[in-house]
Amino acid sequence: MNFLLKAATVIDPKSPFHKKTVDIQIENGIVTDINTSIKAKDNSKEIQLENLHVSRGWFDSSVSFGEPGYEERETIEHGLEVASKSGFTGIALNPNTLPITDTSASVGFLKGKAQHSAVKLYPIGALTVKSEGVDMAELYDMKQAGAIAFGDYKKSIQNPNLLKIALLYAQNFNGLVLSFPQENHIAGKGMVNEEQQSTLLGLKGIPALAEELQVARDLFLLEYTGGKLHIPTISTAKSVALIKEAKNKGLQISCSTSIHNLLLTDAELVRFDSNYKVLPPLRTKTDVDALQQGVKDGIIDMVTSDHQPMDIEHKNVEFDNAKYGTIGLESAFGTLNTIFGVEKTVSMLTKGRSVFEIENDTIDINSTADLSLFNPEGNSTFTIDNILSSSKNSAFLQKSVKGNVFGIVSDGKIILK
């Protein structure tokens, strides 16, 4: 199908049309013309949207759905539709399914389920068999089947020798290893940040030290082995400092932080709302400030919604018994835009592709049309009516958001809310 985007402001610093308002002709998934005014062809669908802005397609490096095994939380088909209407043209899918994504067959299943979607699904394979942290999974076979990285979602590798071997082995095929930053013996049975707020509320705490010890250990291992390591969803000021030091040494280290850890503090816990029960836990304002500065300085490579749907039976219970996780695809752009502005927000939502070595053409004539469509202006409140996901466990309910996402152009299709 062919489209003509009318009066679209381009947000792409690498594009010759950056910050220019132009018409964009797309034919068979390729940008064939960009000009101040283009007359629609007979076989083109003309798209006119209020204050339309376009950028290269957004990518989320940590998304969970449910299927297979937990379809009541979210299916792949519907989850990808949610991603498209939230502005994402690509998502990395975590291996926290049942069964765990730890074989080439399970990777192939996920890719097969997504083959007709406009959103590209990139599976993350489990680093260990059944994500049990004991035996290394079939990394090379999963890489051949289409896995883009390997890690056990929200489960840290407690055996340092296992991580050492994984980092060494993955170098044979340029594999990227993920290591969740939590030392379980320090974290214990904690569920929120160990600080003044946890004491006031009488909730067991996870000290920042639990994350920082693991980050420091993993960086020592990386320095010894070489290879590529990605630390997902860091949450403390010290973690930012440790990763900055490692990057200055020239190590191939990357990291992300989740949008809720980037914007919210443990002060949200005062109502014992289980939507704020996340892992890593919400930290202090000092940590939030350090994370935001880390994003601005480029120490933190990308942000993620860390989208984790959870059915009401696992969230609408006592805080102690609730499962971890919040959805975040729908609120990602609007919440980031309130703090960082449109250009930095777009940068944060597109940078992850380079770490995972996923191509993303700049917006130019003859480039692949992989675009996010949005209006960066207009303030509103994020409510349950804005949630498209099957599960409604959002930490951003009743929070201010700025802007509106229209949808995407990808794989020769246009998806609009």
XYZ file of C-alpha atoms in Angstrom:
417
model
C 0.000 0.000 0.000
C 1.211 3.530 -0.785
C 0.900 6.537 1.525
C 1.441 10.265 1.379
C 2.159 11.866 4.756
C 1.132 15.521 4.513
C 2.841 18.361 6.411
C 5.037 16.122 8.554
C 7.809 17.664 10.669
C 10.861 15.405 10.589
C 12.724 14.732 13.855
C 15.930 12.952 12.816
C 19.272 14.740 13.338
C 20.948 12.554 10.696
C 18.367 13.417 8.062
C 18.796 16.356 5.645
C 15.148 17.131 6.407
C 15.588 17.407 10.192
C 13.130 19.910 11.701
C 11.635 20.621 8.260
C 7.921 20.281 7.557
C 7.508 18.263 4.374
C 5.309 15.827 2.521
C 6.612 12.244 2.489
C 5.657 9.818 -0.278
C 5.927 6.126 0.640
C 5.545 3.388 -1.974
C 5.867 -0.323 -1.232
C 7.575 0.399 2.056
C 10.166 2.793 0.594
C 10.355 6.600 0.891
C 10.265 7.648 -2.761
C 9.937 11.429 -2.400
C 10.239 14.148 0.232
C 9.303 17.691 -0.680
C 7.544 20.772 0.623
C 4.432 19.846 -1.335
C 3.638 16.605 -3.141
C 0.463 15.899 -5.068
C -1.142 12.627 -4.053
C -1.057 9.887 -6.650
C -4.209 7.985 -7.528
C -2.982 4.871 -5.736
C -1.764 6.670 -2.581
C -3.648 7.091 0.659
C -3.260 10.659 1.913
C -2.604 10.967 5.652
C -3.251 14.311 7.346
C -2.870 14.487 11.115
C -2.781 17.422 13.525
C 0.768 18.748 14.033
C 2.187 15.534 12.576
C 5.806 14.765 13.474
C 7.743 11.737 12.258
C 10.930 10.101 13.454
C 12.786 6.898 12.798
C 10.875 3.986 14.276
C 11.088 3.601 18.055
C 12.539 0.460 19.591
C 11.929 -0.953 23.080
C 14.675 -3.218 24.424
C 12.638 -4.922 27.175
C 9.046 -5.986 26.518
C 7.088 -8.891 27.992
C 3.751 -10.173 26.751
C 2.689 -13.580 28.075
C 2.253 -15.922 25.167
C 3.093 -18.766 25.290
C 1.906 -19.792 28.721
C 0.371 -16.602 30.110
C -2.006 -15.504 27.370
C -4.389 -14.051 29.974
C -1.803 -11.292 30.509
C -1.224 -10.537 26.836
C -0.997 -12.343 23.510
C 1.716 -11.693 20.950
C -0.762 -10.518 18.312
C -2.510 -8.026 20.582
C 0.721 -6.970 22.286
C 2.277 -6.050 18.950
C -0.838 -4.055 18.081
C -0.437 -2.167 21.369
C 3.211 -1.511 20.516
C 2.315 -0.168 17.068
C -0.335 2.213 18.421
C 2.193 3.346 21.050
C 4.650 4.336 18.304
C 7.044 1.370 18.368
C 8.141 -0.333 15.147
C 10.378 -2.849 16.924
C 10.449 -4.573 20.319
C 12.808 -7.018 22.008
C 10.721 -9.727 23.660
C 11.861 -11.117 26.997
C 12.097 -14.892 27.548
C 9.776 -15.003 30.580
C 7.200 -17.278 28.990
C 6.087 -20.848 29.687
C 8.028 -22.639 28.395
C 11.018 -20.317 28.668
C 12.546 -19.196 25.369
C 15.715 -21.276 25.653
C 15.854 -23.211 22.349
C 15.977 -22.386 18.651
C 12.478 -23.872 18.278
C 11.026 -21.486 20.867
C 12.721 -18.537 19.150
C 11.254 -19.691 15.835
C 7.786 -19.937 17.398
C 7.913 -16.300 18.528
C 9.116 -15.047 15.162
C 6.453 -17.073 13.395
C 3.691 -15.579 15.551
C 4.873 -12.064 14.616
C 5.560 -12.528 10.910
C 2.453 -10.666 9.730
C 2.751 -7.738 12.157
C 3.976 -4.289 11.166
C 6.031 -4.315 14.391
C 9.219 -6.346 14.203
C 9.647 -8.754 17.106
C 13.214 -9.552 18.151
C 13.384 -12.449 20.641
C 15.810 -12.407 23.559
C 16.897 -15.958 24.336
C 17.358 -17.182 27.879
C 20.998 -17.334 28.948
C 20.454 -20.514 30.966
C 18.211 -23.546 30.558
C 14.721 -22.694 31.877
C 16.315 -19.483 33.259
C 17.343 -21.517 36.285
C 20.895 -20.134 36.350
C 22.555 -23.570 36.266
C 23.370 -24.686 32.710
C 23.988 -22.426 29.736
C 21.276 -22.599 27.073
C 21.714 -23.161 23.318
C 23.026 -19.664 22.620
C 24.475 -20.229 19.157
C 21.438 -22.164 17.914
C 19.127 -19.417 19.183
C 21.300 -16.771 17.512
C 20.951 -18.650 14.206
C 17.177 -18.776 14.718
C 16.955 -15.007 15.241
C 17.633 -14.223 18.913
C 19.354 -10.840 19.300
C 20.705 -11.285 22.845
C 20.736 -13.699 25.792
C 19.651 -13.112 29.371
C 17.396 -14.453 32.112
C 14.675 -11.844 32.607
C 14.717 -10.344 36.134
C 16.927 -13.235 37.283
C 20.551 -12.507 38.061
C 23.362 -14.924 37.305
C 24.540 -15.814 40.796
C 27.381 -18.066 39.620
C 30.169 -15.749 38.383
C 31.888 -18.588 36.531
C 28.750 -19.181 34.471
C 28.688 -15.535 33.377
C 32.416 -15.693 32.645
C 31.942 -18.723 30.378
C 28.949 -17.116 28.657
C 30.921 -13.944 27.895
C 33.784 -15.982 26.482
C 31.573 -18.326 24.458
C 29.373 -15.591 22.974
C 32.410 -13.904 21.420
C 32.553 -16.758 18.875
C 29.423 -15.394 17.180
C 29.372 -11.757 18.331
C 26.646 -12.503 20.891
C 25.367 -9.962 23.398
C 24.991 -11.187 26.991
C 22.509 -9.606 29.415
C 22.983 -9.731 33.187
C 20.228 -8.544 35.515
C 21.783 -6.414 38.272
C 20.793 -7.898 41.609
C 22.777 -9.803 44.225
C 20.063 -12.032 45.651
C 21.751 -12.723 48.970
C 21.832 -8.984 49.691
C 18.331 -8.387 48.313
C 16.937 -11.180 50.461
C 13.148 -11.040 50.771
C 13.015 -7.303 50.100
C 10.432 -5.888 47.721
C 10.952 -2.076 47.748
C 13.923 0.246 48.036
C 15.611 0.020 51.435
C 15.477 3.599 52.684
C 13.443 5.893 54.894
C 10.232 5.147 52.993
C 10.479 1.368 53.444
C 10.968 1.857 57.186
C 7.972 4.190 57.467
C 5.745 1.775 55.552
C 7.014 -1.359 57.237
C 7.991 -3.010 53.942
C 11.097 -5.170 53.532
C 13.794 -3.344 51.592
C 16.210 -4.121 48.782
C 19.303 -1.970 49.365
C 20.971 -0.178 46.476
C 24.034 -2.233 47.415
C 22.338 -5.366 46.034
C 22.405 -3.824 42.558
C 25.782 -2.146 42.816
C 27.646 -5.238 44.004
C 26.327 -7.193 41.040
C 27.173 -4.421 38.569
C 30.703 -4.161 39.961
C 31.166 -7.954 39.779
C 29.890 -8.145 36.218
C 32.167 -5.324 35.094
C 35.189 -7.071 36.626
C 34.238 -10.229 34.728
C 33.795 -8.298 31.479
C 37.218 -6.694 31.899
C 38.711 -10.172 32.316
C 36.872 -11.940 29.477
C 36.211 -9.277 26.884
C 33.031 -9.625 24.844
C 29.830 -7.605 24.988
C 27.714 -7.132 28.096
C 24.410 -5.317 28.513
C 23.082 -4.511 31.988
C 19.315 -3.917 31.781
C 17.315 -1.540 33.953
C 19.864 -0.046 36.336
C 18.297 2.057 39.082
C 20.937 3.641 41.346
C 23.341 6.564 41.219
C 26.328 4.317 42.008
C 25.470 2.009 39.102
C 25.672 4.985 36.738
C 29.098 5.885 38.151
C 30.370 2.293 37.836
C 29.270 2.023 34.215
C 30.766 5.414 33.378
C 34.103 4.208 34.754
C 33.871 0.981 32.707
C 33.110 2.890 29.515
C 36.100 5.136 30.144
C 38.212 1.958 30.262
C 36.941 1.040 26.801
C 34.885 -1.994 27.814
C 32.028 -3.050 25.525
C 29.379 -2.306 28.110
C 25.891 -0.919 27.553
C 22.972 -0.406 29.901
C 19.370 0.707 30.060
C 17.056 2.144 32.654
C 13.300 1.736 32.803
C 11.115 4.798 32.350
C 9.426 4.309 35.738
C 12.804 4.217 37.516
C 13.842 7.275 35.535
C 10.819 9.369 36.532
C 9.261 7.987 39.735
C 10.589 7.669 43.302
C 9.721 5.426 46.232
C 7.502 8.218 47.555
C 4.802 6.680 45.294
C 4.577 3.700 47.658
C 2.698 5.619 50.344
C -0.659 4.263 49.092
C 0.585 0.643 48.913
C -0.468 0.589 45.254
C 0.918 -2.631 43.751
C 1.310 -0.944 40.352
C 4.440 0.585 41.892
C 5.827 -2.805 42.864
C 8.558 -3.138 40.252
C 11.991 -4.699 39.996
C 14.430 -3.027 40.389
C 12.360 -1.081 42.934
C 11.643 2.628 42.682
C 14.545 4.424 44.350
C 15.169 7.908 45.805
C 15.210 11.332 44.177
C 19.024 11.257 44.317
C 18.966 8.109 42.194
C 16.364 9.534 39.797
C 18.451 12.675 39.307
C 21.562 10.573 38.638
C 19.703 8.390 36.127
C 18.379 11.417 34.266
C 21.856 12.917 34.152
C 23.225 9.570 32.981
C 20.760 9.601 30.088
C 21.687 13.177 29.171
C 25.412 12.365 29.294
C 25.047 9.193 27.219
C 26.266 6.884 30.000
C 22.873 5.167 29.943
C 22.521 3.960 26.373
C 18.752 3.620 26.182
C 15.502 3.727 28.094
C 12.886 1.001 28.096
C 9.251 0.812 29.111
C 10.115 -2.572 30.686
C 6.538 -3.390 29.710
C 5.310 -6.290 31.864
C 1.570 -6.991 31.746
C 0.183 -8.661 34.844
C -3.382 -9.910 35.252
C -5.583 -8.449 37.968
C -5.432 -11.634 40.087
C -1.712 -10.986 40.619
C -1.924 -7.219 41.143
C -5.176 -6.553 43.001
C -3.910 -8.241 46.171
C -1.936 -7.245 49.277
C 1.316 -5.485 48.383
C 3.437 -8.309 49.840
C 1.718 -10.896 47.626
C 1.532 -8.864 44.400
C 3.724 -9.732 41.409
C 6.345 -7.289 40.174
C 5.794 -5.300 36.988
C 4.099 -2.423 35.223
C 3.001 -1.894 31.651
C 4.590 1.047 29.900
C 4.352 1.019 26.099
C 1.330 3.331 25.945
C 2.769 5.924 28.347
C 6.411 5.821 27.203
C 6.488 8.772 24.808
C 4.169 11.066 26.760
C 5.944 10.628 30.084
C 9.452 11.068 28.653
C 8.358 14.085 26.623
C 7.209 15.900 29.776
C 10.775 15.820 31.140
C 13.152 15.721 28.197
C 11.388 17.378 25.255
C 10.772 15.890 21.834
C 14.296 15.629 20.373
C 15.860 13.952 23.419
C 12.829 11.711 23.853
C 13.042 10.507 20.254
C 16.770 9.933 20.678
C 16.183 7.810 23.786
C 13.512 5.744 22.021
C 15.668 5.011 18.962
C 19.210 4.566 20.354
C 18.714 0.981 21.481
C 18.831 -0.352 17.935
C 22.556 0.290 17.608
C 23.376 -1.685 20.786
C 21.425 -4.684 19.484
C 22.828 -4.149 15.961
C 19.432 -3.601 14.366
C 19.413 -1.444 11.243
C 17.345 1.741 11.261
C 17.512 3.939 8.149
C 17.634 7.689 8.443
C 14.660 9.537 6.966
C 15.653 10.265 3.388
C 14.639 9.492 -0.181
C 15.114 5.795 -1.057
C 15.278 4.772 2.622
C 13.065 2.110 4.185
C 9.907 3.649 5.653
C 10.157 2.662 9.311
C 8.551 5.626 11.042
C 6.857 6.653 14.268
C 4.043 9.213 13.946
C 3.204 11.594 16.781
C 2.244 15.080 17.948
C 4.698 16.342 20.607
C 2.378 19.090 21.881
C -0.578 19.096 24.241
C -0.749 18.196 27.930
C -3.105 15.615 29.379
C -3.496 13.061 32.157
C -2.803 9.384 31.511
C -5.918 7.427 32.505
C -7.181 3.886 32.191
C -8.912 4.942 28.952
C -5.433 5.413 27.428
C -4.428 1.820 28.186
C -4.596 -0.462 25.157
C -3.030 -3.521 26.810
C -5.084 -6.479 28.018
C -3.625 -5.956 31.498
C -4.092 -2.563 33.153
C -1.231 -2.497 35.691
C 0.282 0.908 34.901
C 2.481 2.898 37.268
C 1.656 6.056 35.303
C -2.096 6.229 35.905
C -3.129 9.816 36.716
C 0.322 11.125 35.752
C 0.799 14.098 33.414
C 1.855 13.318 29.859
C 2.749 15.567 26.963
C 1.950 14.848 23.349
C 0.044 12.141 21.533
C 1.131 9.118 19.511
C -0.711 8.472 16.243
C 0.912 5.168 15.238
C 3.557 3.873 12.840
C 4.510 3.230 9.244
C 6.428 -0.028 8.954
C 6.736 -3.052 6.673
C 4.636 -1.327 4.015
C 1.752 -0.841 6.439
C 0.347 2.107 8.336
C -1.184 1.510 11.780
C -3.070 4.370 13.432
C -4.818 4.561 16.809
